[in-house]
Amino acid sequence: MPTTIADTTNLPSQTFWTTLDKELWIKRLLILLVCIWLLVVVVLPLFQLLSKSVADADGRFVGLAHYRTYFSTPSLSSSLFNSLLVSVLTTCISVSLGFLFAYGLTRTTIAGKGFFKAISMMPLFAPTLLNGIALVYLFGRKGLITLGFFGVLPGIEINLYGPVGIIIAEVLFTFPQAVLMLCIALGMTDARLYEAAESLGAGRVRTFFTVTLPSIRYGLISTVFVCFILAFTDFGAPKVVGGNYNILATDIYKQVIGQQNFAMGAVVSVVLLIPTVVAFIIDRIFQRKQVAMIAARSVPLTPRPHVVRDGLYAGYCALIGFLIVGFYLTAVYASLVKVWPYTLDLGFWHYQFSGTGGGGYAAFFNSIRMSLYSAVFGTAITFFAAYLIEKSRQMNSLRQMAYFLSILPLALPGLVIGLAYIFFFNALGWHVGGMFIPNPMNVLYASMGILVISNIVHFFSVSFLTATTALKQLDQEFETVSESMGVPFTKTFARVTVPVCIPAILEIGVYYFVNSMATVSAVIFLYSADIPLASVAVANMDDAGDVAPACAMSVLILLTNLAVRIGFGLLTRRLKARAQAWTGQ
Amino acid sequence: MSNPDIYLTMDAVSKNFGRFTALAEVTFQARRGEFICVLGPSGCGKTTLLRVVAGLEKQTRGKVFIEGRDVSSLPVSSRNVGIVFQSYALFPNLTARQNIAYGLKSRSLSRQAIVKRVDELLDLVGLRGMGRKHPAKLSGGQQQRVALARAIAVSPDLLLLDEPLSALDAKVRVMLRGEIRQLQQRLGITTIMVTHDQEEALTMADRILVIDQGRLVQNGTPRQIYDKPATPFVAGFIGAMNFIEDARKIEKGLYDIGETHLSVSGENGTGRLPAGSRVTLAIRPEDVMLKRDPSVSNLLQTRVEAMEYRGSMFRIDLKRQVSEGTSFTITADVPAETVRRLGITPRSTLPIHLPVDRLRVYEAGKGS
């Protein structure tokens, strides 16, 4: 036996030393490509947006003139206050409701936790326009509740159009995010802290303030800022139920689409961007602290039954679940009613999309096509970028820059991306020091390509972080081991990294698909007449007063997204079962 | 450097991470087929040393030679090393066989040759019949063997082991210790193993490098390291050691602590110290003898302060009065049988003998 081992020392090992040196260069080149990609799709368009906000119609530099105009015109600058007010109130309500819900899911022994959590995630799959439309059917002038269920009960008028409507819609929109983040924060705790508090004689209230709150504080703060950003930048719901109450997001749209005032659109975008970026930076700081708080040897907390508490939480979660399901069922019902509220016959009249603008089923299938492309290309680019940034050991500063640029889109509202892309991709070229540099990206303008790229960038950060988290769970030495054995990194990537990360990759794909289907903010500036989109059609039909078809189209989007989510959920479960051989569970 | 026996040479290698110095001017050589243990407390720079040898980190200063060839700036892939990591880094989605064959597949070997070689390796590490299992279905010790087989599959000239046994149970660890050593000797492969476990280093290595705060403080055989530790740090890190502070040199080979005179035969560089210098004397607990014979030198009367039962022996703290108000404590390891026979109990007095050839002398205040 020993002789055979010794004999094999003449294995052909020298030959691929040279190829591996080549590999290093390939890796460097790929990291460089990731940086260039992020520069072109994130940094340059943003720069173009900023420069538009300080230039006049002919492109001459005018300094802060537009900003002065903005802040000296009360009808414009009041929107900043309105936006802040609405977002702060939304955040308070949403985080409070979300906290109770997440507490019920993590710290009590109520039944049906999985079911309640799934229900609470519903709003993630709907276009936010649908939140507005459903509100109109519930609380609008001829709403179900305004009319007291068609006269059965006394009606309630809540003065929907304006801040009230926006806040309700945004609470619904931000609620799933709050629940998700708070569930994680509440789940990451050390049972021994509670045992220690109990053994030291601390009561419930004292334990809550000395153990529970401190242990979730970073997660809680992070949740607050994420909800704020979401509510502050959302466009869909305010567009439907905002009425005459101006907020920044709808102002951008009005300036650009309504008045063709691109410079002022850029100014409002910057005004929208600044609080968002500040909130984003604070959020990143606290998220990092939260990660640092997880002790490796924590003992997970298993909640003990408590009749009164569990009863209250079960009732609360059931109520919230009922409200969410009822909300979307109202939308489904309304989309099937022949003439609301007069002829309550049910049927698929509004699903014909005949006699309305927007593009009908062509738009719907365009959206599906766009979402598929976004899912496929977005997942590939995101995962590969995350891999290069996380698992390479070369070019540290470049990788750090790429990481920063990868999470930056989290702070970019869709409308800002959309407008920046108009400016960037529409430009024929730039005059730099007397030289004219033509814009190679111009060919993408008004194509499917620009829609897909805008979606990839819009949803890049969350996908990137998902990929990074999955990659971090792989042993840091996989790459080193392969390298020492002379195996090209591409082989290890294909044979080990990707198979082990398949659940996360599918997750990212679904995330891209679902969000690309539902989003309206970025694409509303970028779609062309040849490529109508479902979500844009919803906005346009609603604008034109065709609320029922708009509702029907939103319901189609919601159902498609739910079907995709459930389908992939089953697929992932199958894959996980197959992977049981090597996960050891 | 032209010596054909020398496989690896590290020449004044330093590594800085920003302002932190992980390695400072480390120089050593490894002979072909030698098993070297790099020993030190956690954070001392020993893993950095291994990574520099492998080519995973590039040294800030200094040079690395393999067979006389300067490989200082070559990457890991060009150094023909096999590495076993603390975490094993086994690919979880591949079976043991696939893991072992991983590095073979990219070489121009036929399928049958690969199958044959993997079979050999599985036999070699005692995992015949386990090849189809995934790492998660193997025990820690078995995973360790797969990692070892994978590392030696590509016939490296140098095997690097980074704390390979630290994740295992004590019993498995002792067993694998012997197996790795046997395998290494059978293959005659030059091996560098990083560990913080002194017992591992003493039992496995041909030579031990003791690293402290990035510096190589001693380079010697296990016996040299244990019997003649170069500094109080080495003495204290490997095994237990009594330090008797505040001793004074009287003349060559003679020291005193208060009224007590002690003879020392093998001095260690302290022979040149002038008379009157302050020194620290050191002796291992197992070298402290119980003797009542007044004719031997270095005989001390002590009082039993505390006794700790350790199964086969007792660890006994002995107090020696130096003068009014000052005293020092010496710990002695005494076989349980002796304790029973002599009827040693706490607070009894006990005469002890410190053999002249087992006492070590260190200059006071140097490298502790």
PDB file of C-alpha atoms in Angstrom, chain A residues 184-352:
ATOM      1  CA  ILE A 184     -36.214  37.546  13.490  1.00  0.00           C
ATOM      2  CA  ALA A 185     -35.348  39.988  16.273  1.00  0.00           C
ATOM      3  CA  LEU A 186     -37.669  38.291  18.758  1.00  0.00           C
ATOM      4  CA  GLY A 187     -36.485  34.849  17.691  1.00  0.00           C
ATOM      5  CA  MET A 188     -32.864  35.661  18.374  1.00  0.00           C
ATOM      6  CA  THR A 189     -32.797  35.560  22.111  1.00  0.00           C
ATOM      7  CA  ASP A 190     -31.155  33.589  24.843  1.00  0.00           C
ATOM      8  CA  ALA A 191     -33.539  31.591  27.016  1.00  0.00           C
ATOM      9  CA  ARG A 192     -31.006  31.680  29.834  1.00  0.00           C
ATOM     10  CA  LEU A 193     -31.454  35.429  30.201  1.00  0.00           C
ATOM     11  CA  TYR A 194     -35.135  34.814  30.958  1.00  0.00           C
ATOM     12  CA  GLU A 195     -34.310  32.030  33.359  1.00  0.00           C
ATOM     13  CA  ALA A 196     -31.830  34.301  35.110  1.00  0.00           C
ATOM     14  CA  ALA A 197     -34.400  37.125  35.332  1.00  0.00           C
ATOM     15  CA  GLU A 198     -37.004  34.743  36.689  1.00  0.00           C
ATOM     16  CA  SER A 199     -34.634  33.239  39.255  1.00  0.00           C
ATOM     17  CA  LEU A 200     -33.746  36.748  40.404  1.00  0.00           C
ATOM     18  CA  GLY A 201     -37.433  37.434  41.014  1.00  0.00           C
ATOM     19  CA  ALA A 202     -38.129  39.861  38.167  1.00  0.00           C
ATOM     20  CA  GLY A 203     -41.787  40.170  37.228  1.00  0.00           C
ATOM     21  CA  ARG A 204     -43.242  40.152  33.722  1.00  0.00           C
ATOM     22  CA  VAL A 205     -43.073  43.881  33.200  1.00  0.00           C
ATOM     23  CA  ARG A 206     -39.562  44.207  34.542  1.00  0.00           C
ATOM     24  CA  THR A 207     -38.376  41.254  32.458  1.00  0.00           C
ATOM     25  CA  PHE A 208     -39.883  42.852  29.370  1.00  0.00           C
ATOM     26  CA  PHE A 209     -38.046  46.113  29.908  1.00  0.00           C
ATOM     27  CA  THR A 210     -34.761  44.628  31.106  1.00  0.00           C
ATOM     28  CA  VAL A 211     -34.460  41.549  28.883  1.00  0.00           C
ATOM     29  CA  THR A 212     -36.864  41.576  25.942  1.00  0.00           C
ATOM     30  CA  LEU A 213     -36.553  45.181  24.819  1.00  0.00           C
ATOM     31  CA  PRO A 214     -32.763  45.422  25.115  1.00  0.00           C
ATOM     32  CA  SER A 215     -32.273  42.194  23.201  1.00  0.00           C
ATOM     33  CA  ILE A 216     -34.432  43.323  20.267  1.00  0.00           C
ATOM     34  CA  ARG A 217     -33.536  47.016  20.307  1.00  0.00           C
ATOM     35  CA  TYR A 218     -31.370  46.983  17.208  1.00  0.00           C
ATOM     36  CA  GLY A 219     -33.851  44.887  15.291  1.00  0.00           C
ATOM     37  CA  LEU A 220     -36.643  47.196  16.411  1.00  0.00           C
ATOM     38  CA  ILE A 221     -34.796  50.335  15.339  1.00  0.00           C
ATOM     39  CA  SER A 222     -33.913  48.730  12.044  1.00  0.00           C
ATOM     40  CA  THR A 223     -37.582  47.825  11.494  1.00  0.00           C
ATOM     41  CA  VAL A 224     -38.618  51.401  12.194  1.00  0.00           C
ATOM     42  CA  PHE A 225     -36.284  52.764   9.537  1.00  0.00           C
ATOM     43  CA  VAL A 226     -37.153  50.153   6.938  1.00  0.00           C
ATOM     44  CA  CYS A 227     -40.888  50.828   7.395  1.00  0.00           C
ATOM     45  CA  PHE A 228     -40.216  54.543   7.188  1.00  0.00           C
ATOM     46  CA  ILE A 229     -38.325  54.183   3.911  1.00  0.00           C
ATOM     47  CA  LEU A 230     -41.031  51.978   2.408  1.00  0.00           C
ATOM     48  CA  ALA A 231     -43.851  54.332   3.371  1.00  0.00           C
ATOM     49  CA  PHE A 232     -41.884  57.444   2.454  1.00  0.00           C
ATOM     50  CA  THR A 233     -41.077  56.293  -1.070  1.00  0.00           C
ATOM     51  CA  ASP A 234     -44.179  54.326  -2.073  1.00  0.00           C
ATOM     52  CA  PHE A 235     -46.024  55.608  -5.062  1.00  0.00           C
ATOM     53  CA  GLY A 236     -48.835  53.169  -5.835  1.00  0.00           C
ATOM     54  CA  ALA A 237     -51.206  53.630  -2.925  1.00  0.00           C
ATOM     55  CA  PRO A 238     -50.955  57.457  -2.686  1.00  0.00           C
ATOM     56  CA  LYS A 239     -51.606  57.633  -6.405  1.00  0.00           C
ATOM     57  CA  VAL A 240     -54.989  55.959  -5.902  1.00  0.00           C
ATOM     58  CA  VAL A 241     -56.163  57.331  -2.554  1.00  0.00           C
ATOM     59  CA  GLY A 242     -54.022  60.463  -2.144  1.00  0.00           C
ATOM     60  CA  GLY A 243     -56.680  62.803  -3.525  1.00  0.00           C
ATOM     61  CA  ASN A 244     -55.446  66.373  -3.363  1.00  0.00           C
ATOM     62  CA  TYR A 245     -53.024  65.583  -0.579  1.00  0.00           C
ATOM     63  CA  ASN A 246     -49.624  65.998  -2.216  1.00  0.00           C
ATOM     64  CA  ILE A 247     -46.679  63.870  -1.209  1.00  0.00           C
ATOM     65  CA  LEU A 248     -43.205  63.666  -2.724  1.00  0.00           C
ATOM     66  CA  ALA A 249     -43.691  60.438  -4.656  1.00  0.00           C
ATOM     67  CA  THR A 250     -46.836  61.624  -6.449  1.00  0.00           C
ATOM     68  CA  ASP A 251     -45.222  65.048  -7.004  1.00  0.00           C
ATOM     69  CA  ILE A 252     -42.370  63.505  -8.984  1.00  0.00           C
ATOM     70  CA  TYR A 253     -44.894  61.728 -11.166  1.00  0.00           C
ATOM     71  CA  LYS A 254     -46.975  64.876 -11.672  1.00  0.00           C
ATOM     72  CA  GLN A 255     -43.939  66.995 -12.491  1.00  0.00           C
ATOM     73  CA  VAL A 256     -42.550  64.525 -15.006  1.00  0.00           C
ATOM     74  CA  ILE A 257     -45.654  62.998 -16.614  1.00  0.00           C
ATOM     75  CA  GLY A 258     -48.127  65.816 -16.029  1.00  0.00           C
ATOM     76  CA  GLN A 259     -46.053  68.925 -16.599  1.00  0.00           C
ATOM     77  CA  GLN A 260     -43.033  67.505 -18.434  1.00  0.00           C
ATOM     78  CA  ASN A 261     -40.897  69.494 -15.990  1.00  0.00           C
ATOM     79  CA  PHE A 262     -37.963  67.106 -15.777  1.00  0.00           C
ATOM     80  CA  ALA A 263     -35.690  69.454 -13.849  1.00  0.00           C
ATOM     81  CA  MET A 264     -38.272  69.889 -11.091  1.00  0.00           C
ATOM     82  CA  GLY A 265     -38.855  66.124 -11.148  1.00  0.00           C
ATOM     83  CA  ALA A 266     -35.153  65.670 -10.504  1.00  0.00           C
ATOM     84  CA  VAL A 267     -35.251  68.202  -7.664  1.00  0.00           C
ATOM     85  CA  VAL A 268     -38.153  66.429  -5.945  1.00  0.00           C
ATOM     86  CA  SER A 269     -36.333  63.136  -6.445  1.00  0.00           C
ATOM     87  CA  VAL A 270     -33.305  64.497  -4.625  1.00  0.00           C
ATOM     88  CA  VAL A 271     -35.543  65.824  -1.846  1.00  0.00           C
ATOM     89  CA  LEU A 272     -37.071  62.342  -1.596  1.00  0.00           C
ATOM     90  CA  LEU A 273     -33.668  60.708  -1.716  1.00  0.00           C
ATOM     91  CA  ILE A 274     -32.027  62.588   1.149  1.00  0.00           C
ATOM     92  CA  PRO A 275     -34.201  61.390   4.087  1.00  0.00           C
ATOM     93  CA  THR A 276     -34.216  57.926   2.540  1.00  0.00           C
ATOM     94  CA  VAL A 277     -30.440  57.743   2.405  1.00  0.00           C
ATOM     95  CA  VAL A 278     -30.158  59.013   5.980  1.00  0.00           C
ATOM     96  CA  ALA A 279     -32.659  56.393   7.178  1.00  0.00           C
ATOM     97  CA  PHE A 280     -30.798  53.771   5.154  1.00  0.00           C
ATOM     98  CA  ILE A 281     -27.449  54.610   6.747  1.00  0.00           C
ATOM     99  CA  ILE A 282     -28.905  54.498  10.268  1.00  0.00           C
ATOM    100  CA  ASP A 283     -30.565  51.193   9.452  1.00  0.00           C
ATOM    101  CA  ARG A 284     -27.290  49.677   8.212  1.00  0.00           C
ATOM    102  CA  ILE A 285     -25.498  50.734  11.387  1.00  0.00           C
ATOM    103  CA  PHE A 286     -28.085  49.104  13.621  1.00  0.00           C
ATOM    104  CA  GLN A 287     -28.367  45.952  11.506  1.00  0.00           C
ATOM    105  CA  ARG A 288     -24.650  45.422  11.899  1.00  0.00           C
ATOM    106  CA  LYS A 289     -24.948  45.807  15.657  1.00  0.00           C
ATOM    107  CA  GLN A 290     -27.793  43.334  15.765  1.00  0.00           C
ATOM    108  CA  VAL A 291     -25.787  40.688  13.953  1.00  0.00           C
ATOM    109  CA  ALA A 292     -22.967  41.175  16.453  1.00  0.00           C
ATOM    110  CA  MET A 293     -25.360  40.446  19.319  1.00  0.00           C
ATOM    111  CA  ILE A 294     -26.073  36.823  18.474  1.00  0.00           C
ATOM    112  CA  ALA A 295     -24.008  34.734  20.833  1.00  0.00           C
ATOM    113  CA  ALA A 296     -22.881  31.435  19.371  1.00  0.00           C
ATOM    114  CA  ARG A 297     -24.008  29.474  22.391  1.00  0.00           C
ATOM    115  CA  SER A 298     -27.413  31.001  22.998  1.00  0.00           C
ATOM    116  CA  VAL A 299     -30.156  28.618  24.000  1.00  0.00           C
ATOM    117  CA  PRO A 300     -33.329  29.294  21.983  1.00  0.00           C
ATOM    118  CA  LEU A 301     -36.336  30.331  24.009  1.00  0.00           C
ATOM    119  CA  THR A 302     -39.262  27.924  23.974  1.00  0.00           C
ATOM    120  CA  PRO A 303     -42.411  29.750  25.036  1.00  0.00           C
ATOM    121  CA  ARG A 304     -44.472  28.149  27.790  1.00  0.00           C
ATOM    122  CA  PRO A 305     -48.283  28.034  27.623  1.00  0.00           C
ATOM    123  CA  HIS A 306     -50.181  30.783  29.431  1.00  0.00           C
ATOM    124  CA  VAL A 307     -53.937  30.618  29.001  1.00  0.00           C
ATOM    125  CA  VAL A 308     -54.921  34.302  29.221  1.00  0.00           C
ATOM    126  CA  ARG A 309     -51.971  35.639  27.254  1.00  0.00           C
ATOM    127  CA  ASP A 310     -52.209  32.988  24.548  1.00  0.00           C
ATOM    128  CA  GLY A 311     -55.943  33.583  24.254  1.00  0.00           C
ATOM    129  CA  LEU A 312     -55.444  37.315  23.765  1.00  0.00           C
ATOM    130  CA  TYR A 313     -52.725  36.821  21.170  1.00  0.00           C
ATOM    131  CA  ALA A 314     -54.696  34.168  19.314  1.00  0.00           C
ATOM    132  CA  GLY A 315     -57.607  36.614  19.133  1.00  0.00           C
ATOM    133  CA  TYR A 316     -55.348  39.437  17.957  1.00  0.00           C
ATOM    134  CA  CYS A 317     -53.612  37.390  15.279  1.00  0.00           C
ATOM    135  CA  ALA A 318     -56.932  36.013  14.076  1.00  0.00           C
ATOM    136  CA  LEU A 319     -58.338  39.554  13.850  1.00  0.00           C
ATOM    137  CA  ILE A 320     -55.359  40.826  11.847  1.00  0.00           C
ATOM    138  CA  GLY A 321     -55.492  37.758   9.616  1.00  0.00           C
ATOM    139  CA  PHE A 322     -59.215  38.265   9.081  1.00  0.00           C
ATOM    140  CA  LEU A 323     -58.701  41.936   8.187  1.00  0.00           C
ATOM    141  CA  ILE A 324     -55.962  41.156   5.647  1.00  0.00           C
ATOM    142  CA  VAL A 325     -57.864  38.311   4.009  1.00  0.00           C
ATOM    143  CA  GLY A 326     -61.092  40.341   4.095  1.00  0.00           C
ATOM    144  CA  PHE A 327     -59.298  43.252   2.512  1.00  0.00           C
ATOM    145  CA  TYR A 328     -58.085  41.289  -0.484  1.00  0.00           C
ATOM    146  CA  LEU A 329     -61.315  39.267  -0.755  1.00  0.00           C
ATOM    147  CA  THR A 330     -63.160  42.575  -1.048  1.00  0.00           C
ATOM    148  CA  ALA A 331     -60.899  43.433  -3.979  1.00  0.00           C
ATOM    149  CA  VAL A 332     -61.543  40.056  -5.594  1.00  0.00           C
ATOM    150  CA  TYR A 333     -65.269  40.443  -5.015  1.00  0.00           C
ATOM    151  CA  ALA A 334     -65.298  43.984  -6.388  1.00  0.00           C
ATOM    152  CA  SER A 335     -63.461  42.865  -9.502  1.00  0.00           C
ATOM    153  CA  LEU A 336     -66.201  40.317 -10.158  1.00  0.00           C
ATOM    154  CA  VAL A 337     -69.201  42.591  -9.525  1.00  0.00           C
ATOM    155  CA  LYS A 338     -70.901  43.798 -12.690  1.00  0.00           C
ATOM    156  CA  VAL A 339     -71.654  47.392 -11.707  1.00  0.00           C
ATOM    157  CA  TRP A 340     -70.571  48.355  -8.192  1.00  0.00           C
ATOM    158  CA  PRO A 341     -72.639  49.050  -6.108  1.00  0.00           C
ATOM    159  CA  TYR A 342     -75.801  48.837  -8.197  1.00  0.00           C
ATOM    160  CA  THR A 343     -75.761  45.518 -10.031  1.00  0.00           C
ATOM    161  CA  LEU A 344     -74.133  42.967  -7.784  1.00  0.00           C
ATOM    162  CA  ASP A 345     -74.173  40.115 -10.323  1.00  0.00           C
ATOM    163  CA  LEU A 346     -70.898  38.206 -10.314  1.00  0.00           C
ATOM    164  CA  GLY A 347     -68.901  37.391 -13.439  1.00  0.00           C
ATOM    165  CA  PHE A 348     -65.720  37.992 -15.359  1.00  0.00           C
ATOM    166  CA  TRP A 349     -66.856  41.153 -17.180  1.00  0.00           C
ATOM    167  CA  HIS A 350     -63.951  43.234 -15.956  1.00  0.00           C
ATOM    168  CA  TYR A 351     -61.423  40.571 -16.845  1.00  0.00           C
ATOM    169  CA  GLN A 352     -62.048  41.160 -20.568  1.00  0.00           C
TER     170      GLN A 352
END
